[in-house]
GROMACS .gro file of C-alpha atoms in nm:
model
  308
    1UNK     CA    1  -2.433  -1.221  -2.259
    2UNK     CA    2  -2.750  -1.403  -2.237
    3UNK     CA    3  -3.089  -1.219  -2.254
    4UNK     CA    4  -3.383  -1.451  -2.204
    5UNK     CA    5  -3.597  -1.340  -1.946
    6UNK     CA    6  -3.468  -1.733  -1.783
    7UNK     CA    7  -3.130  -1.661  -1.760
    8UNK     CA    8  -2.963  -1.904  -1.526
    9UNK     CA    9  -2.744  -1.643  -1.449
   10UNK     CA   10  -3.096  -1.383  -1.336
   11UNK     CA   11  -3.251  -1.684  -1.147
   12UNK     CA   12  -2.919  -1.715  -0.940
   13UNK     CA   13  -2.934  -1.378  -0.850
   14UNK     CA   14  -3.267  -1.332  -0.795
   15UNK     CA   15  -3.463  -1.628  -0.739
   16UNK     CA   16  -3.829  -1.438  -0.664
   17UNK     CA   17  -3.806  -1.234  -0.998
   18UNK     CA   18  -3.644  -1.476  -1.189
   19UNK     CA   19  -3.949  -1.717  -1.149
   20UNK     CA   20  -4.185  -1.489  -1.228
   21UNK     CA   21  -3.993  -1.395  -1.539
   22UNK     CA   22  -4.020  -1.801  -1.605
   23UNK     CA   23  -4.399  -1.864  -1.522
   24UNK     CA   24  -4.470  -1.546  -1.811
   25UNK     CA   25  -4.243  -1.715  -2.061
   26UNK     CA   26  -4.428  -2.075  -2.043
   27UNK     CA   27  -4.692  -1.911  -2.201
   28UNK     CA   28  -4.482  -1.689  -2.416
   29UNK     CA   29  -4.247  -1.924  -2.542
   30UNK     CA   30  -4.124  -2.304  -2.589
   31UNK     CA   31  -4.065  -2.357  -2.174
   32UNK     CA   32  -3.822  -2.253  -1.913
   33UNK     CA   33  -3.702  -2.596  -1.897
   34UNK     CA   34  -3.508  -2.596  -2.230
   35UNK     CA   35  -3.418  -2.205  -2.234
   36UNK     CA   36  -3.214  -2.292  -1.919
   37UNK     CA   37  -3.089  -2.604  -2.061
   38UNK     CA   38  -2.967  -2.410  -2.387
   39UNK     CA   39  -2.810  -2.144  -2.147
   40UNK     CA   40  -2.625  -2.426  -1.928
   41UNK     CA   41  -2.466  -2.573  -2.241
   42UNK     CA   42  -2.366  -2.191  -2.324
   43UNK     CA   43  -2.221  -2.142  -1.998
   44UNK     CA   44  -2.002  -2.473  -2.015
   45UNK     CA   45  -1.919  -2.360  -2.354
   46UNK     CA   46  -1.784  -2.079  -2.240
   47UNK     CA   47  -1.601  -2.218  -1.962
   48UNK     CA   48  -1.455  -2.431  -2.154
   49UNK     CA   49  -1.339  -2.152  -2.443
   50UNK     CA   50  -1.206  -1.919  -2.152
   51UNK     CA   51  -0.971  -2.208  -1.998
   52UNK     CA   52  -0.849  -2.318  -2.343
   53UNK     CA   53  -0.735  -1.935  -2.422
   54UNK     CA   54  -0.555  -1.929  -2.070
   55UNK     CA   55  -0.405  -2.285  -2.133
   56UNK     CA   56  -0.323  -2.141  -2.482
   57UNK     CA   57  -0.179  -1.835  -2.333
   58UNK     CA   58   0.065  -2.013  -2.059
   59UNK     CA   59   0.174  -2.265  -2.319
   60UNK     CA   60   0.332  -1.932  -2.549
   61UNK     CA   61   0.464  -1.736  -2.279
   62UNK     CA   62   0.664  -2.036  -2.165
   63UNK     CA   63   0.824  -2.093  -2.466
   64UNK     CA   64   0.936  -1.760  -2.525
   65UNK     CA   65   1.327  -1.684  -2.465
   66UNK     CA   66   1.321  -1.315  -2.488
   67UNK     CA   67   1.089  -1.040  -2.571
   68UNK     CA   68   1.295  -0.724  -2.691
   69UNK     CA   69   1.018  -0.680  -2.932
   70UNK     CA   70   0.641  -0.644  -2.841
   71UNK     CA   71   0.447  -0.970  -2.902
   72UNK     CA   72   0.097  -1.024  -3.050
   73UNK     CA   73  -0.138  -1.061  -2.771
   74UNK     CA   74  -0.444  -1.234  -2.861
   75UNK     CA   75  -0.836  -1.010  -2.762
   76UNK     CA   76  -1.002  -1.132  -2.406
   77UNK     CA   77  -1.298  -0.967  -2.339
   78UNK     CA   78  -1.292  -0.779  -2.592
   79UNK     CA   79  -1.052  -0.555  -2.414
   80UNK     CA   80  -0.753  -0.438  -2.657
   81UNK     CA   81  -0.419  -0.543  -2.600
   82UNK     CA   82  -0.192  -0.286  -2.535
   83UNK     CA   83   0.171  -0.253  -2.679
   84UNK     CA   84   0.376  -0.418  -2.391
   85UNK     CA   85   0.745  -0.262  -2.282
   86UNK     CA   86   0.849  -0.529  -2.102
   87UNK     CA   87   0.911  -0.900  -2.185
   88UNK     CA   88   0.586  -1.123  -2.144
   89UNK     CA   89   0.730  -1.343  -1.839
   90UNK     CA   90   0.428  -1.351  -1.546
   91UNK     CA   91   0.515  -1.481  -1.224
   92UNK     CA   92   0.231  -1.720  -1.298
   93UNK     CA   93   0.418  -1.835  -1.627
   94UNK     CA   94   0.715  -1.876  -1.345
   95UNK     CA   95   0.510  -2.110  -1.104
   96UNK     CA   96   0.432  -2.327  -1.390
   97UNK     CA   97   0.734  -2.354  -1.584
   98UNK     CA   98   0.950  -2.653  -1.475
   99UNK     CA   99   1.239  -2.450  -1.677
  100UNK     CA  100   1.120  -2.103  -1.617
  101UNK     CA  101   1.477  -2.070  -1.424
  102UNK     CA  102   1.657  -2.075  -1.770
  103UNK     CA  103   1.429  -1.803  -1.901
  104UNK     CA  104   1.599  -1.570  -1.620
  105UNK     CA  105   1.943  -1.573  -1.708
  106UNK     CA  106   2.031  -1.309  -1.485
  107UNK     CA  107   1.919  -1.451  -1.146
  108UNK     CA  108   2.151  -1.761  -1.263
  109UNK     CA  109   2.470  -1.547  -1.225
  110UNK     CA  110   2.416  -1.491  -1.636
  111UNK     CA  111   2.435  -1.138  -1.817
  112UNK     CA  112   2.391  -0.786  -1.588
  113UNK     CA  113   2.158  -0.636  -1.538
  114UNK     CA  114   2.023  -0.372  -1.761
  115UNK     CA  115   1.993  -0.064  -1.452
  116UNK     CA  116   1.961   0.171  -1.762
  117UNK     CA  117   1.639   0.016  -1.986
  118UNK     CA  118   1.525  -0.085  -1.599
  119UNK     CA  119   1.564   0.130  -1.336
  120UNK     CA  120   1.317  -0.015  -1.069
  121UNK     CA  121   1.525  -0.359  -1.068
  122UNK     CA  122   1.856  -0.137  -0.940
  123UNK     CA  123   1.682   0.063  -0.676
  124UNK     CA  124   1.853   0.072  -0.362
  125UNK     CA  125   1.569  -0.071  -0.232
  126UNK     CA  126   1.558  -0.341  -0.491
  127UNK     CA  127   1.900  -0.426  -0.548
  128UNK     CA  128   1.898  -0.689  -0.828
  129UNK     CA  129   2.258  -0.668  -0.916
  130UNK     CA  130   2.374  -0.730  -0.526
  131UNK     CA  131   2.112  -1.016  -0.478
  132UNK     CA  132   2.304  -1.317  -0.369
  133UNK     CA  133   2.281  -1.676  -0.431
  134UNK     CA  134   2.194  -1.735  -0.064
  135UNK     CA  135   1.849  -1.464  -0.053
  136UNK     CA  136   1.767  -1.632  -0.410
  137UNK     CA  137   1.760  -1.977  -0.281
  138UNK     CA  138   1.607  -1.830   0.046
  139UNK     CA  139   1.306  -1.713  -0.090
  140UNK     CA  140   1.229  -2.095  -0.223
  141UNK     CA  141   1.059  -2.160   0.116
  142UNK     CA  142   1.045  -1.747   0.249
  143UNK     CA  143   0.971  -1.411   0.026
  144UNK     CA  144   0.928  -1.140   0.319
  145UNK     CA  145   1.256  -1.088   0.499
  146UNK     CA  146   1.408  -1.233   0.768
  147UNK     CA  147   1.256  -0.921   1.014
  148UNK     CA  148   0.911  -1.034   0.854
  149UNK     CA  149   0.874  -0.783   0.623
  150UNK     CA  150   0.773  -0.698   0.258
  151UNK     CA  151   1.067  -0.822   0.040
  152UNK     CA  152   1.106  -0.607  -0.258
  153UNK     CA  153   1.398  -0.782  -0.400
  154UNK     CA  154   1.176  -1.085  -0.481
  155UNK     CA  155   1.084  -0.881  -0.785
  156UNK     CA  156   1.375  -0.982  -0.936
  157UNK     CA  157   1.255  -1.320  -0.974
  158UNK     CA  158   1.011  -1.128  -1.252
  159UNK     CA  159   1.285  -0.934  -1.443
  160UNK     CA  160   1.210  -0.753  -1.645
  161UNK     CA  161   0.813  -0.760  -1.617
  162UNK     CA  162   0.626  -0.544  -1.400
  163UNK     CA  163   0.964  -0.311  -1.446
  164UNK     CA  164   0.698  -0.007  -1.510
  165UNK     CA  165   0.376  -0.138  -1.304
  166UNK     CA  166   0.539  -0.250  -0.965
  167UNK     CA  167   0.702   0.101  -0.895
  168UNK     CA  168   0.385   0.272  -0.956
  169UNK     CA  169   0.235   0.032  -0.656
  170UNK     CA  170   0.581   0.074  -0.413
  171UNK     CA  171   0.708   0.354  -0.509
  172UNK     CA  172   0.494   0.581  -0.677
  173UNK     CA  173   0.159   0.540  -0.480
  174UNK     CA  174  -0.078   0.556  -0.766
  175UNK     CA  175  -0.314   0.253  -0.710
  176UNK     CA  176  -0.531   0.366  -1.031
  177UNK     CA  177  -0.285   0.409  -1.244
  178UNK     CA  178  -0.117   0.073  -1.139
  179UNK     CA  179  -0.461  -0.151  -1.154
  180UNK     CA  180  -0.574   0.005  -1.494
  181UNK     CA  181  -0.142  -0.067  -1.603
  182UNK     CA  182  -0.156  -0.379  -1.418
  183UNK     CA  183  -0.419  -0.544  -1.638
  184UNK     CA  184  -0.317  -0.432  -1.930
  185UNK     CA  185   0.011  -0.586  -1.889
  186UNK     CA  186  -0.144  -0.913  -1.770
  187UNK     CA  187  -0.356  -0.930  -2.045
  188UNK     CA  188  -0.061  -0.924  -2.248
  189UNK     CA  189   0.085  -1.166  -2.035
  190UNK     CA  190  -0.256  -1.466  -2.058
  191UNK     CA  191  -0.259  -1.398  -1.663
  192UNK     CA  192  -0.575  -1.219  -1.594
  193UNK     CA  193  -0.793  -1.517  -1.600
  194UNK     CA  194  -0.557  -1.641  -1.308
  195UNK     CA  195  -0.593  -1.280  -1.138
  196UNK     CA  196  -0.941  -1.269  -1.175
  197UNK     CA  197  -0.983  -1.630  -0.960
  198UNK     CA  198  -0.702  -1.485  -0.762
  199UNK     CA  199  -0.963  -1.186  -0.623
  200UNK     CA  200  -1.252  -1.381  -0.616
  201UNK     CA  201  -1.118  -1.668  -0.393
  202UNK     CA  202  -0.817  -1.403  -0.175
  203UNK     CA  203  -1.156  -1.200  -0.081
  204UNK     CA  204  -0.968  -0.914  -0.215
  205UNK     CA  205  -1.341  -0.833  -0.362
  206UNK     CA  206  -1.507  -0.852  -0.033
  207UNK     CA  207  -1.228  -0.665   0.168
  208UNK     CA  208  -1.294  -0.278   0.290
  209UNK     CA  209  -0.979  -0.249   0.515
  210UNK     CA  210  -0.839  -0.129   0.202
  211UNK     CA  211  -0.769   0.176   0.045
  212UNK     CA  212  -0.617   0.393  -0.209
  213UNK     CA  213  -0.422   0.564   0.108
  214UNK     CA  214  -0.313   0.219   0.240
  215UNK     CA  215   0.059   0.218   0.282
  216UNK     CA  216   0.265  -0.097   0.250
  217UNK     CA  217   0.371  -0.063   0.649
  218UNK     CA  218   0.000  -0.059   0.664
  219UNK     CA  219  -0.101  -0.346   0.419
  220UNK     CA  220   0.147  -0.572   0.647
  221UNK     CA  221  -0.030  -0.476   0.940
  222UNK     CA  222  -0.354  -0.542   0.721
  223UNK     CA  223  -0.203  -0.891   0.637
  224UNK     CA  224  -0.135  -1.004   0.926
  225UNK     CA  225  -0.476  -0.926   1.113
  226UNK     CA  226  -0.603  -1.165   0.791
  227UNK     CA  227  -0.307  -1.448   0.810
  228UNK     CA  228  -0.148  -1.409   1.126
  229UNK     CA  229   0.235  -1.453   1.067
  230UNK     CA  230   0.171  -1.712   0.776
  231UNK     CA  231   0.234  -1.445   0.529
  232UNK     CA  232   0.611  -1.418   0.647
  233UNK     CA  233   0.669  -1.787   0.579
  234UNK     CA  234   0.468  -1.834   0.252
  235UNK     CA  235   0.774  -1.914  -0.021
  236UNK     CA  236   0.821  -1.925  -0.438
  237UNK     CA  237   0.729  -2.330  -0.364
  238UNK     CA  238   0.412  -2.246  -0.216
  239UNK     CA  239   0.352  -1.982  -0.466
  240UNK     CA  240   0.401  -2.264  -0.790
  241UNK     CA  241   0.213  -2.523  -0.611
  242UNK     CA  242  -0.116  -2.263  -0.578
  243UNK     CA  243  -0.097  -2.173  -0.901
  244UNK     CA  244  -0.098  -2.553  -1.032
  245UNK     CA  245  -0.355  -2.566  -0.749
  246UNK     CA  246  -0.574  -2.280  -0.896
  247UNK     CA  247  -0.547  -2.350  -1.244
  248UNK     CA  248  -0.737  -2.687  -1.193
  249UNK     CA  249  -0.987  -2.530  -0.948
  250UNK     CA  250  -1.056  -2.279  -1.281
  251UNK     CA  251  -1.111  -2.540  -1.483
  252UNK     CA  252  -1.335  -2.745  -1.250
  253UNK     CA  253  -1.564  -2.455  -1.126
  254UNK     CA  254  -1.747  -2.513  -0.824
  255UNK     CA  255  -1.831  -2.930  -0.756
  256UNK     CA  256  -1.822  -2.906  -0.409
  257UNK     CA  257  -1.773  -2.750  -0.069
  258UNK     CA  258  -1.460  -2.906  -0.063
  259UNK     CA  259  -1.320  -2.740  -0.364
  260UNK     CA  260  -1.420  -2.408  -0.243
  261UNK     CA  261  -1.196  -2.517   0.076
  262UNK     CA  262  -0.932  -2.539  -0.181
  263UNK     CA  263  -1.005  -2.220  -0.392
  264UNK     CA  264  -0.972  -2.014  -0.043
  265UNK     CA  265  -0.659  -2.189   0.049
  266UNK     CA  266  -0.452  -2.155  -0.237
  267UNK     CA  267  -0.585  -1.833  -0.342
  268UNK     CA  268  -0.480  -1.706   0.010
  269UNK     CA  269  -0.127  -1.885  -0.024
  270UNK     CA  270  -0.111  -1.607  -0.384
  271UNK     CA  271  -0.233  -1.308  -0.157
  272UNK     CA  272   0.028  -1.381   0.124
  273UNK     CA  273   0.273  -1.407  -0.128
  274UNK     CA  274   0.157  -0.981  -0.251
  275UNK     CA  275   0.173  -0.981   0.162
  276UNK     CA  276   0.543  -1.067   0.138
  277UNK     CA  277   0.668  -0.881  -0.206
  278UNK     CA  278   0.480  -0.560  -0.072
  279UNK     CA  279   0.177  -0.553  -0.307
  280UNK     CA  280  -0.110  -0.653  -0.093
  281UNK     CA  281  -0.283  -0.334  -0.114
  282UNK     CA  282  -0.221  -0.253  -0.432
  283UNK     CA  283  -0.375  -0.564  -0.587
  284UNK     CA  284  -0.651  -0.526  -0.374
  285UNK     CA  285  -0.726  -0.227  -0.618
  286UNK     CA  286  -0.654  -0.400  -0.852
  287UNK     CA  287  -0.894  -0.672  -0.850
  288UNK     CA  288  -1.172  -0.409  -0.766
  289UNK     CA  289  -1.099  -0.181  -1.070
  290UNK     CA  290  -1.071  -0.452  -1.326
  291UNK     CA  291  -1.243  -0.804  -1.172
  292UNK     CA  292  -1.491  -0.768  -0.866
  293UNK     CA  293  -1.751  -0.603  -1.094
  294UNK     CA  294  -1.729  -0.773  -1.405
  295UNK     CA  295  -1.997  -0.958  -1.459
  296UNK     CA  296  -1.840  -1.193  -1.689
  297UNK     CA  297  -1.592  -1.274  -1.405
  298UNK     CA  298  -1.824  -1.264  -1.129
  299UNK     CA  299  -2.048  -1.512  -1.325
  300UNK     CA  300  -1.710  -1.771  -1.366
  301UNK     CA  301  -1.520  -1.750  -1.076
  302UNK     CA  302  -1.747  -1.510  -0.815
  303UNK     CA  303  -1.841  -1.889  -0.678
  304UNK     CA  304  -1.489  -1.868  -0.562
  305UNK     CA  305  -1.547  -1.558  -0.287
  306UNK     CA  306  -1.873  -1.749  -0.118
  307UNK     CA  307  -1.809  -1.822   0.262
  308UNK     CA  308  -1.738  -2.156   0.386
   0.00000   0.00000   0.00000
């Protein structure tokens, strides 16, 4: 939080004030010249900090083999982190991992599934257990199905994260619950500095099409007025190369036009992969419950939503 009356952050957002505030503190104090150069080497400072803690983050969640016992999260925002349920595996941790395969025993034909400790991975609708070797190498290059639509058996990729969040978004229709569950869980996870690019750079924060009513028929419909028919092609080998994409655009913050090209493109390869798992709509709630209004986010990553 920064408090001088020549906060870079102040004389972003309003230029006309923010000068005036400067031309009273020249007489007031040492010179806006070197309160904004102090601030500037805060702000890196703290760029730097927040990607080290992601970086950090992804590095332990990778090499962890199994999670039948709640892990120690470490404090982000000084947001407590809540006692996780299920086993901290994002699919972020799964784009990045070059082994995260091995860490999924089940999807490899390995042990059953546990239907009774998670229900939501043996739904009908889900199926885990009758997933075949053929839809798992399938969704490599395609996640919706082959009638283009939301593919809820690509959840099974996560097992067994999200077992308690995801339902709440497909099944249970409780976007609230789900966003304020959601980050919780991510924060557990060292994924909501990834998320919180994610809305910025998707536009989640700038769309109104929206709502808490919006039904995933109706998010599809939603998607595709925003992608065209891309969403029904976007695959897991899009959705790792984004993420690697994403994580350096984080780091970099905005240089250039050019690498706001790339935040938009990548982040919308992430939101046409929701587009094609069903959770679209629901993480569009998501990002405006926990990220769009943030102003610590909005002040790293709101760069991210500016039009081309």
């Amino acid at each position: 939080v920064f408090s001088s009356p020549c906060s870079l952050a102040a004389i972003l957002s309003q230029p006309v004030a923010a000068t005036l505030h400067c031309d009273a503190a020249r007489e007031t104090q040492e010179g806006c010249s070197s309160l904004l150069k102090a601030e500037l080497a805060q702000e890196e400072a703290a760029t730097d900090y927040r990607f080290e803690l992601l970086q950090r983050d992804m590095k332990r969640n990778e090499a962890i083999k199994t999670a039948e016992q709640p892990q120690k999260g470490e404090v982000h925002e000084e947001v407590p982190i809540t006692t996780r349920r299920a086993p901290p595996l994002s699919l972020v941790t799964l784009a990045t991992s070059e082994s995260a395969s091995e860490q999924r025993p089940a999807i490899q034909g390995g042990p059953p599934w546990d239907c009774e400790k998670f229900p939501f991975f043996c739904r009908p609708e889900v199926d885990c257990p009758g997933m075949t070797k053929e839809a798992r190498m399938k969704q490599k290059v395609k996640i919706a199905t082959d009638d283009g639509h939301a593919n809820y058996q690509s959840w099974c990729a996560a097992y067994s994260s999200y077992a308690e969040t995801i339902p709440l978004c497909l099944f249970g229709e409780d976007k609230i619950e789900f966003a304020k569950m959601m980050y919780q869980e991510q924060l557990g996870l060292g994924a909501t500095e990834v998320d919180a690019f994610y809305c910025f750079g998707s536009g989640h924060c700038n769309n109104t099409q929206v709502t808490l009513d919006t039904t995933v028929p109706e998010s599809e419909e939603i998607c595709t007025d925003i992608f065209g028919n891309e969403w029904k092609n976007v695959g897991w080998e899009d959705f790792r190369s984004s993420v690697k994409a994403v994580l350096g655009l984080m780091s970099e913050g905005y240089i250039s036009s050019a690498a706001l090209a790339d935040a938009k493109s990548n982040t919308g390869v992430l939101a046409m992969a929701a587009c094609a798992q069903g959770n679209f709509a629901c993480d569009n709630i998501y990002c405006k419950e926990n990220y769009c209004d943030n102003p610590s986010y909005r002040r790293q990553y709101g760069w991210a939503a500016w039009a081309l």
